[in-house]
Coordinates of C-alpha atoms in Angstrom, one line a residue:
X1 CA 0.0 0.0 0.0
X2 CA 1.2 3.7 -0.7
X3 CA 0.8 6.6 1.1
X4 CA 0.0 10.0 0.0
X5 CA -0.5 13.1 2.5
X6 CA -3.6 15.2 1.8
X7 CA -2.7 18.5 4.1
X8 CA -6.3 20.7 4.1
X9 CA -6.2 23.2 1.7
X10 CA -6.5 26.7 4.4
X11 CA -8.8 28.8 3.0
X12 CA -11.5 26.6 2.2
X13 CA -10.9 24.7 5.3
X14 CA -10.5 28.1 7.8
X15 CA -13.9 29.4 5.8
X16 CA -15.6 26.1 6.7
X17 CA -14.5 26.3 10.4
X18 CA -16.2 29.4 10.8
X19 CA -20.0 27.6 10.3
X20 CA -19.0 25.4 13.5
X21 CA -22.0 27.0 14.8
X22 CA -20.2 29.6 17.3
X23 CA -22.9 32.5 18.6
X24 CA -21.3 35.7 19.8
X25 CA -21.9 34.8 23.5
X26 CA -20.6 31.4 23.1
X27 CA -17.3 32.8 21.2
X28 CA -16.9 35.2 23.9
X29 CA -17.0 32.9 26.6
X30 CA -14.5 30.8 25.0
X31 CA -12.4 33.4 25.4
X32 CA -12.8 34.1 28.6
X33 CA -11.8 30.1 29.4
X34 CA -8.5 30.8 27.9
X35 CA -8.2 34.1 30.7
X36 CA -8.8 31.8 33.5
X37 CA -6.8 28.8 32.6
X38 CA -3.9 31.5 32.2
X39 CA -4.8 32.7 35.8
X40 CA -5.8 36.1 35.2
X41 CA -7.9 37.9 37.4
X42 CA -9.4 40.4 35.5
X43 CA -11.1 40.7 31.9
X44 CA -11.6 43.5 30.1
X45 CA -14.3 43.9 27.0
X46 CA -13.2 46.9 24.9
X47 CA -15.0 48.3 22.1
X48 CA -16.7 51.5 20.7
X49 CA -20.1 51.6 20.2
X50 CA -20.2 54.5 17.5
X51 CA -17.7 52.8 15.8
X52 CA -18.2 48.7 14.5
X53 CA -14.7 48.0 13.8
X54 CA -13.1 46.4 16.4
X55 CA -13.7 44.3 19.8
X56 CA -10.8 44.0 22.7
X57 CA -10.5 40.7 25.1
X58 CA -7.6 42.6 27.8
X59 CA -6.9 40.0 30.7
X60 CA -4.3 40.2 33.3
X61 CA -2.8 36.5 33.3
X62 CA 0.6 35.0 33.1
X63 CA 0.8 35.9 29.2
X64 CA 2.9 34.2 26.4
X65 CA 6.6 34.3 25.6
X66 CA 7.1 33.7 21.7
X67 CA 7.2 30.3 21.1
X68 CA 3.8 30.0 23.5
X69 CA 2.2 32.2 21.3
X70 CA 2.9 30.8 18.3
X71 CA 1.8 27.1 20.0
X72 CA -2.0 28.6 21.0
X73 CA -1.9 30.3 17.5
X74 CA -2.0 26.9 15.6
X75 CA -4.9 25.0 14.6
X76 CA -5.3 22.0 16.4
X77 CA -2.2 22.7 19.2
X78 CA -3.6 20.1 21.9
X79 CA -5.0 16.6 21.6
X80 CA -8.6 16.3 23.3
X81 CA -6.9 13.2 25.0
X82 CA -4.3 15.0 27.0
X83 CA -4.1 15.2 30.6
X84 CA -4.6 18.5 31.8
X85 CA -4.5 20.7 35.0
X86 CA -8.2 20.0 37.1
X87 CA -8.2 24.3 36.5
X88 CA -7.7 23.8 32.6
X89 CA -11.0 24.7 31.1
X90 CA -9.8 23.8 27.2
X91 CA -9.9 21.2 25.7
X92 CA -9.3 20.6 21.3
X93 CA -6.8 23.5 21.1
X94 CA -9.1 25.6 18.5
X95 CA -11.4 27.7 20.7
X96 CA -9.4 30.7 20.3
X97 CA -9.1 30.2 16.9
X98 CA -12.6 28.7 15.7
X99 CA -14.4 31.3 18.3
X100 CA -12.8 34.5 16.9
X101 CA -13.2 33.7 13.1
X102 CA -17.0 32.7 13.6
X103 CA -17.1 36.4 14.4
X104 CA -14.1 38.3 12.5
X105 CA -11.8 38.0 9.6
X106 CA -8.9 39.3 11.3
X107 CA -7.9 37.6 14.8
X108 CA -5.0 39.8 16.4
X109 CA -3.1 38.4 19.3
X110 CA -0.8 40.8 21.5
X111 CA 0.7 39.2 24.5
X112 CA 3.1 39.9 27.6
X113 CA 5.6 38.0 29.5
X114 CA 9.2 38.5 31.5
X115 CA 8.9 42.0 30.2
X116 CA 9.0 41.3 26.5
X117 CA 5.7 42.2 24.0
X118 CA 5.2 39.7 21.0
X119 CA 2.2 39.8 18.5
X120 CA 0.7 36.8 15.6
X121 CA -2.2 37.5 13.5
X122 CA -4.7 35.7 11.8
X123 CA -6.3 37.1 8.7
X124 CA -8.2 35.5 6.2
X125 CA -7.9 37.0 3.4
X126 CA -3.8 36.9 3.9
X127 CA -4.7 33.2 3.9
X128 CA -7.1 33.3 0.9
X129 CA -4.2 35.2 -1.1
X130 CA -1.3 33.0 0.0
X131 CA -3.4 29.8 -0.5
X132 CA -1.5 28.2 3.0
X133 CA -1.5 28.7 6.9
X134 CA 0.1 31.8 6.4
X135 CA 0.3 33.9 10.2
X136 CA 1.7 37.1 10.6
X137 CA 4.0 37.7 12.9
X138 CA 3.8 41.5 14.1
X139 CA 7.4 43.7 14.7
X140 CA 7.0 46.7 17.1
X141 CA 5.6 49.0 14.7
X142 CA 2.5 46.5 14.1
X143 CA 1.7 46.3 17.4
X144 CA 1.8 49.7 17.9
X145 CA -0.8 50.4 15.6
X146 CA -3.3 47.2 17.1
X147 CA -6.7 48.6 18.7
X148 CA -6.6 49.4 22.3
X149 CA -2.8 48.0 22.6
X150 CA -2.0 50.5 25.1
X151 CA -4.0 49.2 27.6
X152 CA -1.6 46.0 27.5
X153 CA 1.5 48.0 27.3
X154 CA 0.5 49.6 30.5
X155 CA 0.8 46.0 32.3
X156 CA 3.7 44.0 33.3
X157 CA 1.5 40.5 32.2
X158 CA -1.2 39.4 30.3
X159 CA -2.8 39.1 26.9
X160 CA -4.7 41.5 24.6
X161 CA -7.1 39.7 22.1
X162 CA -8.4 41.8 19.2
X163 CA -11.0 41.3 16.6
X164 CA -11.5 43.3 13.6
X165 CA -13.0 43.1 10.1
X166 CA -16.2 42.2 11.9
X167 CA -18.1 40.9 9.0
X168 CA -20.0 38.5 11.5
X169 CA -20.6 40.1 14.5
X170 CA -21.6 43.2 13.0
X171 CA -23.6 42.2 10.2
X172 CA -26.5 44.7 9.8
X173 CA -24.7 47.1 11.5
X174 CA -26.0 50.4 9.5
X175 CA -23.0 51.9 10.7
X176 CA -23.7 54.1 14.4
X177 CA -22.8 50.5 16.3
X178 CA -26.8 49.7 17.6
X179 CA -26.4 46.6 16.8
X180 CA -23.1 45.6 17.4
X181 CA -24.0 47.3 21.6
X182 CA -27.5 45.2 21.3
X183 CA -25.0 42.2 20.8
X184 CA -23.0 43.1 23.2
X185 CA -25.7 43.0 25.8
X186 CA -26.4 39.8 25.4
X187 CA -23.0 38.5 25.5
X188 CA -22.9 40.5 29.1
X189 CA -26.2 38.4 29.7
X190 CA -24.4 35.2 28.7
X191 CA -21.2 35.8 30.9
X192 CA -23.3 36.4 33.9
X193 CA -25.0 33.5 34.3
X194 CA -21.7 31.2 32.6
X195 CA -19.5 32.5 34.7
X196 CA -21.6 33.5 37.9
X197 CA -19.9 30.7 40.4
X198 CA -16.4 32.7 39.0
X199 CA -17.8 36.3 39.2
X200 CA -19.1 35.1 42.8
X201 CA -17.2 36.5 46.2
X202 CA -15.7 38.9 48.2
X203 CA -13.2 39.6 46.3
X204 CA -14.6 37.1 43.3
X205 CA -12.1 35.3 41.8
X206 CA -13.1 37.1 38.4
X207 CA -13.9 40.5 37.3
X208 CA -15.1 40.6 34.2
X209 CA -15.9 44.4 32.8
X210 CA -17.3 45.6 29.3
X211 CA -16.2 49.0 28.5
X212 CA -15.0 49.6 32.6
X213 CA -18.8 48.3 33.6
X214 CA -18.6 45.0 35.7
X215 CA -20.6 42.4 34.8
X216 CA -22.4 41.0 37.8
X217 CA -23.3 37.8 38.6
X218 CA -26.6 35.7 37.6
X219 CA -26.8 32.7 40.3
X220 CA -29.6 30.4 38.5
X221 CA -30.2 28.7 42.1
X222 CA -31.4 31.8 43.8
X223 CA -29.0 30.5 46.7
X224 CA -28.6 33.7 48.9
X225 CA -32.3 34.4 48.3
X226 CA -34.2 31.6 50.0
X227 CA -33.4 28.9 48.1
X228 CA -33.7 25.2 49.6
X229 CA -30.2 23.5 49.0
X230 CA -30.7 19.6 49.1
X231 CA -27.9 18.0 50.6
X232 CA -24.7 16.2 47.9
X233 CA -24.8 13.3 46.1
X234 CA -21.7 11.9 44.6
X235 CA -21.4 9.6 41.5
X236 CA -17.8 7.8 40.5
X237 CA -16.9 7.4 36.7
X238 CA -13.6 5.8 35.9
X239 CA -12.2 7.0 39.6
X240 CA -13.2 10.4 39.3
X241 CA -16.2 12.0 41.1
X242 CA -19.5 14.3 40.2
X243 CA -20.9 15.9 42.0
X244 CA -24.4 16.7 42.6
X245 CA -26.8 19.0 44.4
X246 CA -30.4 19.5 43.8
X247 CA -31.8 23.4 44.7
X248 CA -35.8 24.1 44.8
X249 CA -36.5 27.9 44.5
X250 CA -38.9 29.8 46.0
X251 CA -42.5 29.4 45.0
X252 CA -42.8 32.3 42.5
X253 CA -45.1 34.3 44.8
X254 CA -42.4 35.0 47.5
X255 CA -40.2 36.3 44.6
X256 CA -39.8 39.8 43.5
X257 CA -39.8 40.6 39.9
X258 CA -36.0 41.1 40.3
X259 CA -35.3 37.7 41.4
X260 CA -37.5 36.2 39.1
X261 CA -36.0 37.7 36.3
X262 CA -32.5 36.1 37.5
X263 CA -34.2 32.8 37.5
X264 CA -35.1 33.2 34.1
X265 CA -37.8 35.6 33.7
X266 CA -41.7 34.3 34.1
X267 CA -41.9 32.0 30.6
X268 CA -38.3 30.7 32.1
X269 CA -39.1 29.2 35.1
X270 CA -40.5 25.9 33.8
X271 CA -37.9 26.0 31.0
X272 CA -35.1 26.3 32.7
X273 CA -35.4 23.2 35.3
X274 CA -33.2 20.6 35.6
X275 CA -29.7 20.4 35.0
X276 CA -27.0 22.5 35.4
X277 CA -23.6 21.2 34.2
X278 CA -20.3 23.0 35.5
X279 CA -17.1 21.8 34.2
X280 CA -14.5 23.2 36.5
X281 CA -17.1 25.5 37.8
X282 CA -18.3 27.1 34.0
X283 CA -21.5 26.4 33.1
X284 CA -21.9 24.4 29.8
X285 CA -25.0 23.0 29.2
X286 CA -28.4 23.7 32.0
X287 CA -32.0 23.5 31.7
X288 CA -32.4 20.1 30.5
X289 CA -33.2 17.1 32.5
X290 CA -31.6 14.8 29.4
X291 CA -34.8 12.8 28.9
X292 CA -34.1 11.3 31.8
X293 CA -37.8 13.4 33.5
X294 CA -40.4 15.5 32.0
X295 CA -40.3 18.8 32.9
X296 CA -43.7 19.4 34.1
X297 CA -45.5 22.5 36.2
X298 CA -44.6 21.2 39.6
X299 CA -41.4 20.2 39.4
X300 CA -40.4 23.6 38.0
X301 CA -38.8 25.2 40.8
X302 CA -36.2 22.1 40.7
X303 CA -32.6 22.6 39.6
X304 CA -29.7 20.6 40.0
X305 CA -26.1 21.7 39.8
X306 CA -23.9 18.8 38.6
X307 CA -20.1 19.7 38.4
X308 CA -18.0 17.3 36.5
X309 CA -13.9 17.1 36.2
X310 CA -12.4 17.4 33.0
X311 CA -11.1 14.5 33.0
X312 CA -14.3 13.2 32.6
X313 CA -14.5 15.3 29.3
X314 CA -14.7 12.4 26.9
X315 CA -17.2 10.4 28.5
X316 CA -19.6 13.8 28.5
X317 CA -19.4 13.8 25.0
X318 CA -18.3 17.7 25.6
X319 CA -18.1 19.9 22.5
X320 CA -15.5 22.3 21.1
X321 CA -18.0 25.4 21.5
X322 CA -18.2 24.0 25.6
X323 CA -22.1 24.6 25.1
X324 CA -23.4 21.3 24.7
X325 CA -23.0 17.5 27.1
X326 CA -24.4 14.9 27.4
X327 CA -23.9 12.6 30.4
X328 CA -22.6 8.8 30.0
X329 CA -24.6 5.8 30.6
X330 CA -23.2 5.0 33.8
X331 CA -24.3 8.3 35.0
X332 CA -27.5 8.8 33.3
X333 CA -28.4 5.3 35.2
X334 CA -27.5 6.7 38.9
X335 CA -29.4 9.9 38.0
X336 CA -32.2 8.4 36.6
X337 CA -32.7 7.1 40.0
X338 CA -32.0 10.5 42.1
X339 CA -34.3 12.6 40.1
X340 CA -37.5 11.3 41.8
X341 CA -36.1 12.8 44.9
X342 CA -34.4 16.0 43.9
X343 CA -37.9 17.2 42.5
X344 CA -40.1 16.3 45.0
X345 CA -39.5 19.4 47.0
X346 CA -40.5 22.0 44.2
X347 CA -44.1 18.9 43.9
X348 CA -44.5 20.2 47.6
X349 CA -44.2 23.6 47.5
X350 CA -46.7 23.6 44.7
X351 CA -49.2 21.4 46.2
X352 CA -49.1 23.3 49.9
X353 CA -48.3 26.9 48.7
X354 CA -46.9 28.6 52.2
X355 CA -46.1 26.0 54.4
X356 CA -43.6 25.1 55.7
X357 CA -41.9 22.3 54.1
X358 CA -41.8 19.0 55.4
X359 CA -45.0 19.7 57.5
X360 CA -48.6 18.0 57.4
X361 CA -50.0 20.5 60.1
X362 CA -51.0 23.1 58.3
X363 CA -54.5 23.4 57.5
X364 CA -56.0 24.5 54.4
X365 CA -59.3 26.4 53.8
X366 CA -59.5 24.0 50.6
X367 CA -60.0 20.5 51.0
X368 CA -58.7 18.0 47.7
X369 CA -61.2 15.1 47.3
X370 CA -60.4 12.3 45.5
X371 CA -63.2 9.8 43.8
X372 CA -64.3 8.1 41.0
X373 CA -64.7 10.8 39.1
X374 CA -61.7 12.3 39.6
X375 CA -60.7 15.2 42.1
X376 CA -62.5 18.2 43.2
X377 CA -62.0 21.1 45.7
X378 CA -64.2 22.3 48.0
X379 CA -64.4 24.6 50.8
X380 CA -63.9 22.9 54.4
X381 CA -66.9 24.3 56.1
X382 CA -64.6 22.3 59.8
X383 CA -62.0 24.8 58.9
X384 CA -61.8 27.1 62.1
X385 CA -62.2 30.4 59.9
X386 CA -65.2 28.8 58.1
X387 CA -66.7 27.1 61.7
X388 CA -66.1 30.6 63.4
X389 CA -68.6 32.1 60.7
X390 CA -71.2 29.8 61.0
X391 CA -71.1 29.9 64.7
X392 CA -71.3 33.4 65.0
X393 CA -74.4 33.3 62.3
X394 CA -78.1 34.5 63.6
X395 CA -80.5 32.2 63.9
X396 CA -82.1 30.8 60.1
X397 CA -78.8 32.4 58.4
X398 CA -76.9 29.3 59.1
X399 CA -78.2 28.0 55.6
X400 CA -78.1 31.1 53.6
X401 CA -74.2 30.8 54.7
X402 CA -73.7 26.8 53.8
X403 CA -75.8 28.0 50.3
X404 CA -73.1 30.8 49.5
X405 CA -70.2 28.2 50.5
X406 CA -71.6 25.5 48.3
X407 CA -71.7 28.2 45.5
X408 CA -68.2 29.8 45.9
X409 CA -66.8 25.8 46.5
X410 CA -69.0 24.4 42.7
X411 CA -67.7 27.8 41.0
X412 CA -64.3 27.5 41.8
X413 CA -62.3 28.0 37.9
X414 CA -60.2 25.1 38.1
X415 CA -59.2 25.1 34.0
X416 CA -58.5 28.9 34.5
X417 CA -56.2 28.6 37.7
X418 CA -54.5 25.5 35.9
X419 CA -54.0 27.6 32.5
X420 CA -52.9 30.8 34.2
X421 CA -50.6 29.2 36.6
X422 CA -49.1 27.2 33.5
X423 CA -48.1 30.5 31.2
X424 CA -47.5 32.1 34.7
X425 CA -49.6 34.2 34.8
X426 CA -51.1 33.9 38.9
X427 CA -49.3 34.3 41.8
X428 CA -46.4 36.8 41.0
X429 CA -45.7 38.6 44.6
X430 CA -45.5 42.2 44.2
X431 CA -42.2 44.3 44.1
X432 CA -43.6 45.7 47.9
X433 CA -46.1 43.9 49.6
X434 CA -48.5 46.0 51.8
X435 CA -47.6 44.8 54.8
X436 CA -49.9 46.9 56.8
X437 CA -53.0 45.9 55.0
X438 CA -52.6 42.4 55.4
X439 CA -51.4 42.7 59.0
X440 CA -54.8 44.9 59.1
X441 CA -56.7 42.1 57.8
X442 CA -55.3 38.9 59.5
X443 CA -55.9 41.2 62.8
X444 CA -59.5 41.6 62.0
X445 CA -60.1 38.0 60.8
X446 CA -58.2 36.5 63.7
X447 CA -60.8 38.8 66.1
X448 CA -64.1 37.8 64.6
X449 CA -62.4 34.1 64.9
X450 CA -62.0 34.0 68.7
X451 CA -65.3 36.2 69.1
X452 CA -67.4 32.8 68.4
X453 CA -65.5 31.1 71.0
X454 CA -65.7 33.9 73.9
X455 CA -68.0 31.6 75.8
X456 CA -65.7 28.7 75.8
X457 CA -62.4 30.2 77.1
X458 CA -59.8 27.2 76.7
X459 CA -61.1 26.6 72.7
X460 CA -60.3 30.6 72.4
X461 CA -56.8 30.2 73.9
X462 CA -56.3 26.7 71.9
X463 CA -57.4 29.0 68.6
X464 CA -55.0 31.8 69.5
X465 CA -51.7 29.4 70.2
X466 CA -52.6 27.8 66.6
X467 CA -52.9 30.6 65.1
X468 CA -50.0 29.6 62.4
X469 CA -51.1 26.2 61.8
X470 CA -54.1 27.3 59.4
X471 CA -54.5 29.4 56.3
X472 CA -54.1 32.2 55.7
X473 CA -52.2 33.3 58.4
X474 CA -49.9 30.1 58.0
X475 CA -49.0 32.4 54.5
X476 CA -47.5 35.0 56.6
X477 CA -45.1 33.5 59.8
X478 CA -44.4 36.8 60.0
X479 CA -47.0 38.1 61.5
X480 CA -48.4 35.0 63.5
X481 CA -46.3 36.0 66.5
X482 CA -47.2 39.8 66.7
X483 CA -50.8 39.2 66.4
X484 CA -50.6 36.5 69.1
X485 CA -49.1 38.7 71.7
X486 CA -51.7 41.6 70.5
X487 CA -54.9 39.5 71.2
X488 CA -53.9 37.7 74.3
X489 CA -53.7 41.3 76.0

C-alpha cells in the first residue's frame, strides 16, 4: 500500500470552520476560558459603540513568551486526549481560533511575559491570497498600531485579544454600532449566568468588565435568596467524582420581579429546570433534565447543579463550542434514579403553597377530594375560619351561609387557575407587599375568629396558640407572633 499526505487546503478549510456553529456569546466565553486557565484575574471587553470596527479581550494572566504564542496560534495545538490541570477549562486547542473567526476576519493576538511584548495575527484573506496557513507575525511598529494596545502595554503580564473586520458580528450594522452594543448586551447576559460561580465573592475570583462596567453575577439557584439547597450526592466514573446537588427555588409568589428575572424571567421558570452542568465550575449546558424526566408545572422550581472534572470530558461527550454535554450511561443510570427525589421538593411547595416544608400541620381552607370521578375542591366548612362564621351566624342564616359556601366551592375556575398558573400568569408577589393591610386584615379575621369562642375560654386560647397552623395566616409566619401577643392582651 502507498501513502500520500492530503494537508487541508486553508482557505476553504478556515472558511468552513467558521460555520461550527459559534454564537457571539458562546465565542466570547470561549475566550474568557482561555483568561482563566492562564490565571488572570481580571477581563476587560473593549470596544466603541459608535464605531463597529473592532472588539478587545484585555486580561491580566501570566501571558505568552514567543514560542507560547505561536503554540496557542495553531490549529489543532492540543490533543482532546491530553491530561490537563483540574483548572484547565480547554480542551481541542481551537477555541481561540474557531471562536474568533466565527465572528471576524482578522484575529489579532498581542501578548506579555518576563517584560517582552510579541504579537501573531490571523487574517483570512492573507490566507485566501497565499493559499496556505500563512500567520503574521507582528514587529513593534505593528503592534503599535493594534486597537486598544495601550492598555496591554500599560501592564507587566497578560494578553490582549483583538478582533477586527467584523463581518459576522456586526452584520446589519448600518454603521452608528446599535447593533453591534444590542449584541454586546447579550454576551454580558451570557457571561453572567456562565461565569456566575467565578464572578461570585468577596473579592470574586473574576472581574469581568465591558467597557469599565462590571458584569455582575446571575446565580440560576437563587442561593442567597431563600433557596432550599438539598444536601450532595456523589457519583464515581472511571475513579473520578460528580458531584451533585439539587436546589428548589422559592415558589414564584415570595419572589420579587428582580429575582424572578435572575431565575429566568416568568416564561423561564419551567424551562429552565433541571440540570446545570459545571465543568470546572463554568457552566456548559443547564435546563435540561436529558430525557431522563419530563419537565412538568410542579417540578419547576427544581434545579440541579452537577459539576463534572475534566477529566471526565470524553465520556460527557463535551463539544469544542463547551455549550453542549451529554452525560454517559453509567451516569444517566444513577441519575435516573435521584431525580425522583431532587424534585419532590419543588411537587410540595406547589401542592401546599406557604407552608412550611416538610410539615402535614397546616390546614387549608380548601380540602382535595379524591373519587371516581376524579378530584374536586371544595371549601372545608370544619376549617376554624369557616366554623367561626357559621357559629357566629343568627339564627335561620346558618343556611343562607352553607348556600353561599356551596356556591363559591362548585364555582371555583379550576381550568382557568390551571391555565394561568401554566403561562405564569397567577401568583407573582409584588415588588412591595403592603404589609400593613394584610397585617390589618389577618388582625380583624383573627378577632371575629376568637369572638365565636368567647364563651368557651380554653377553645379561644387553643385558637390563639394555633394561630399559624391554618390558612391564611400560616401564609405570613411573620405576623403570627405579633398578632398573638396583641390578642392575648
Amino acid at each position: 500500500m502507498k501513502y500520500k499526505s492530503l494537508p487541508p487546503f486553508a482557505p476553504v478549510l478556515l472558511e468552513s470552520m467558521r460555520a461550527i456553529g459559534y454564537d457571539t456569546a458562546a465565542a466570547v466565553a470561549d475566550l474568557i476560558d482561555n483568561s482563566i486557565t492562564a490565571k488572570a484575574t481580571r477581563v476587560r471587553i473593549r470596544f466603541d459603540p459608535g464605531v463597529p470596527r473592532a472588539v478587545a479581550f484585555l486580561d491580566d494572566g501570566h501571558g505568552m513568551d514567543e514560542e507560547e504564542l505561536a503554540h496557542s496560534m495553531r490549529h489543532g495545538s492540543r490533543s482532546p486526549n491530553d491530561v490537563r490541570p483540574d483548572d484547565d477549562l480547554g480542551r481541542f486547542g481551537l477555541g481561540l481560533k474557531t471562536a474568533s473567526m466565527s465572528q471576524c476576519r482578522r484575529l489579532t493576538v498581542v501578548t506579555r511575559k518576563n517584560g517582552r511584548t510579541h504579537g501573531m495575527m490571523w487574517d483570512l484573506d492573507l490566507v485566501e491570497r497565499k493559499g496556505d496557513w500563512i500567520a503574521g507575525v507582528l514587529d513593534p511598529g505593528d503592534i503599535d498600531s493594534v486597537p486598544f494596545v495601550g492598555h496591554l502595554l500599560e501592564e507587566a503580564h497578560g494578553t490582549l485579544v483583538v478582533w477586527e473586520k467584523l463581518d459576522r458580528l456586526a452584520a446589519g450594522d448600518a454603521g452608528d454600532g446599535a447593533l453591534l452594543s444590542e449584541r454586546i448586551r447579550r454576551v454580558e447576559e451570557h457571561l453572567a449566568l456562565v461565569f456566575h460561580r467565578h464572578l461570585t465573592g468577596r473579592p470574586p475570583r473574576l472581574i469581568i468588565e465591558i467597557n469599565n462596567y462590571p458584569v455582575q453575577p446571575l446565580d440560576p439557584f437563587l442561593e442567597d435568596e431563600g433557596a432550599m439547597a438539598g444536601p450532595e450526592e456523589r457519583i464515581l466514573a472511571e475513579g473520578q467524582r460528580v458531584v451533585l446537588r439539587a436546589f428548589t427555588l422559592p415558589h414564584i409568589s415570595r419572589l420579587t420581579r428582580a429575582q424572578i428575572e435572575k431565575a429566568g424571567g416568568e416564561a423561564g421558570l419551567r424551562r429552565q429546570q433541571g440540570f446545570y452542568v459545571y465543568r470546572n465550575q463554568r457552566l456548559i449546558v443547564w435546563g435540561t433534565w436529558f430525557r431522563l424526566f419530563r419537565q412538568e408545572e410542579l417540578t419547576k422550581l427544581t434545579r440541579v447543579r452537577v459539576d463534572v472534572p475534566n477529566a471526565l470530558d470524553h465520556l460527557w461527550s463535551l463539544d469544542i463550542k463547551k455549550s453542549a454535554a451529554s452525560p454517559p450511561a453509567v451516569i444517566r443510570d444513577r441519575l435516573r434514579g435521584l431525580v425522583p427525589t431532587m424534585v419532590r421538593p419543588s411537587q410540595t411547595i406547589h401542592a401546599y403553597r406557604g407552608r412550611v416544608t416538610g410539615t402535614d400541620r397546616v390546614r387549608p381552607i380548601w380540602k382535595r377530594i379524591e373519587d371516581r370521578d376524579g378530584v374536586r375542591y371544595e371549601i372545608d366548612c370544619d376549617h376554624p375560619v369557616v366554623a367561626a362564621l357559621r357559629l357566629s351566624a343568627e339564627d335561620g342564616h346558618l343556611s343562607e351561609i352553607d348556600n353561599v359556601l356551596r356556591a363559591i366551592s362548585a364555582s371555583l375556575p379550576v381550568e382557568a387557575i390551571y391555565n394561568d398558573r401554566a403561562n405564569e400568569r397567577i401568583g407573582l408577589r409584588k415588588e412591595v407587599d403592603d404589609g400593613e393591610a394584610v397585617a390589618a386584615h389577618l388582625e380583624e379575621l383573627a378577632r371575629q375568629l376568637l369572638s365565636a369562642f368567647s364563651d368557651r375560654p380554653a377553645e379561644r386560647e387553643r385558637l390563639l396558640s394555633s394561630l399559624g397552623s391554618f390558612e391564611p395566616f400560616a401564609l405570613y409566619p411573620g405576623l403570627v407572633e405579633q398578632l398573638q401577643r396583641k390578642l392575648s392582651l
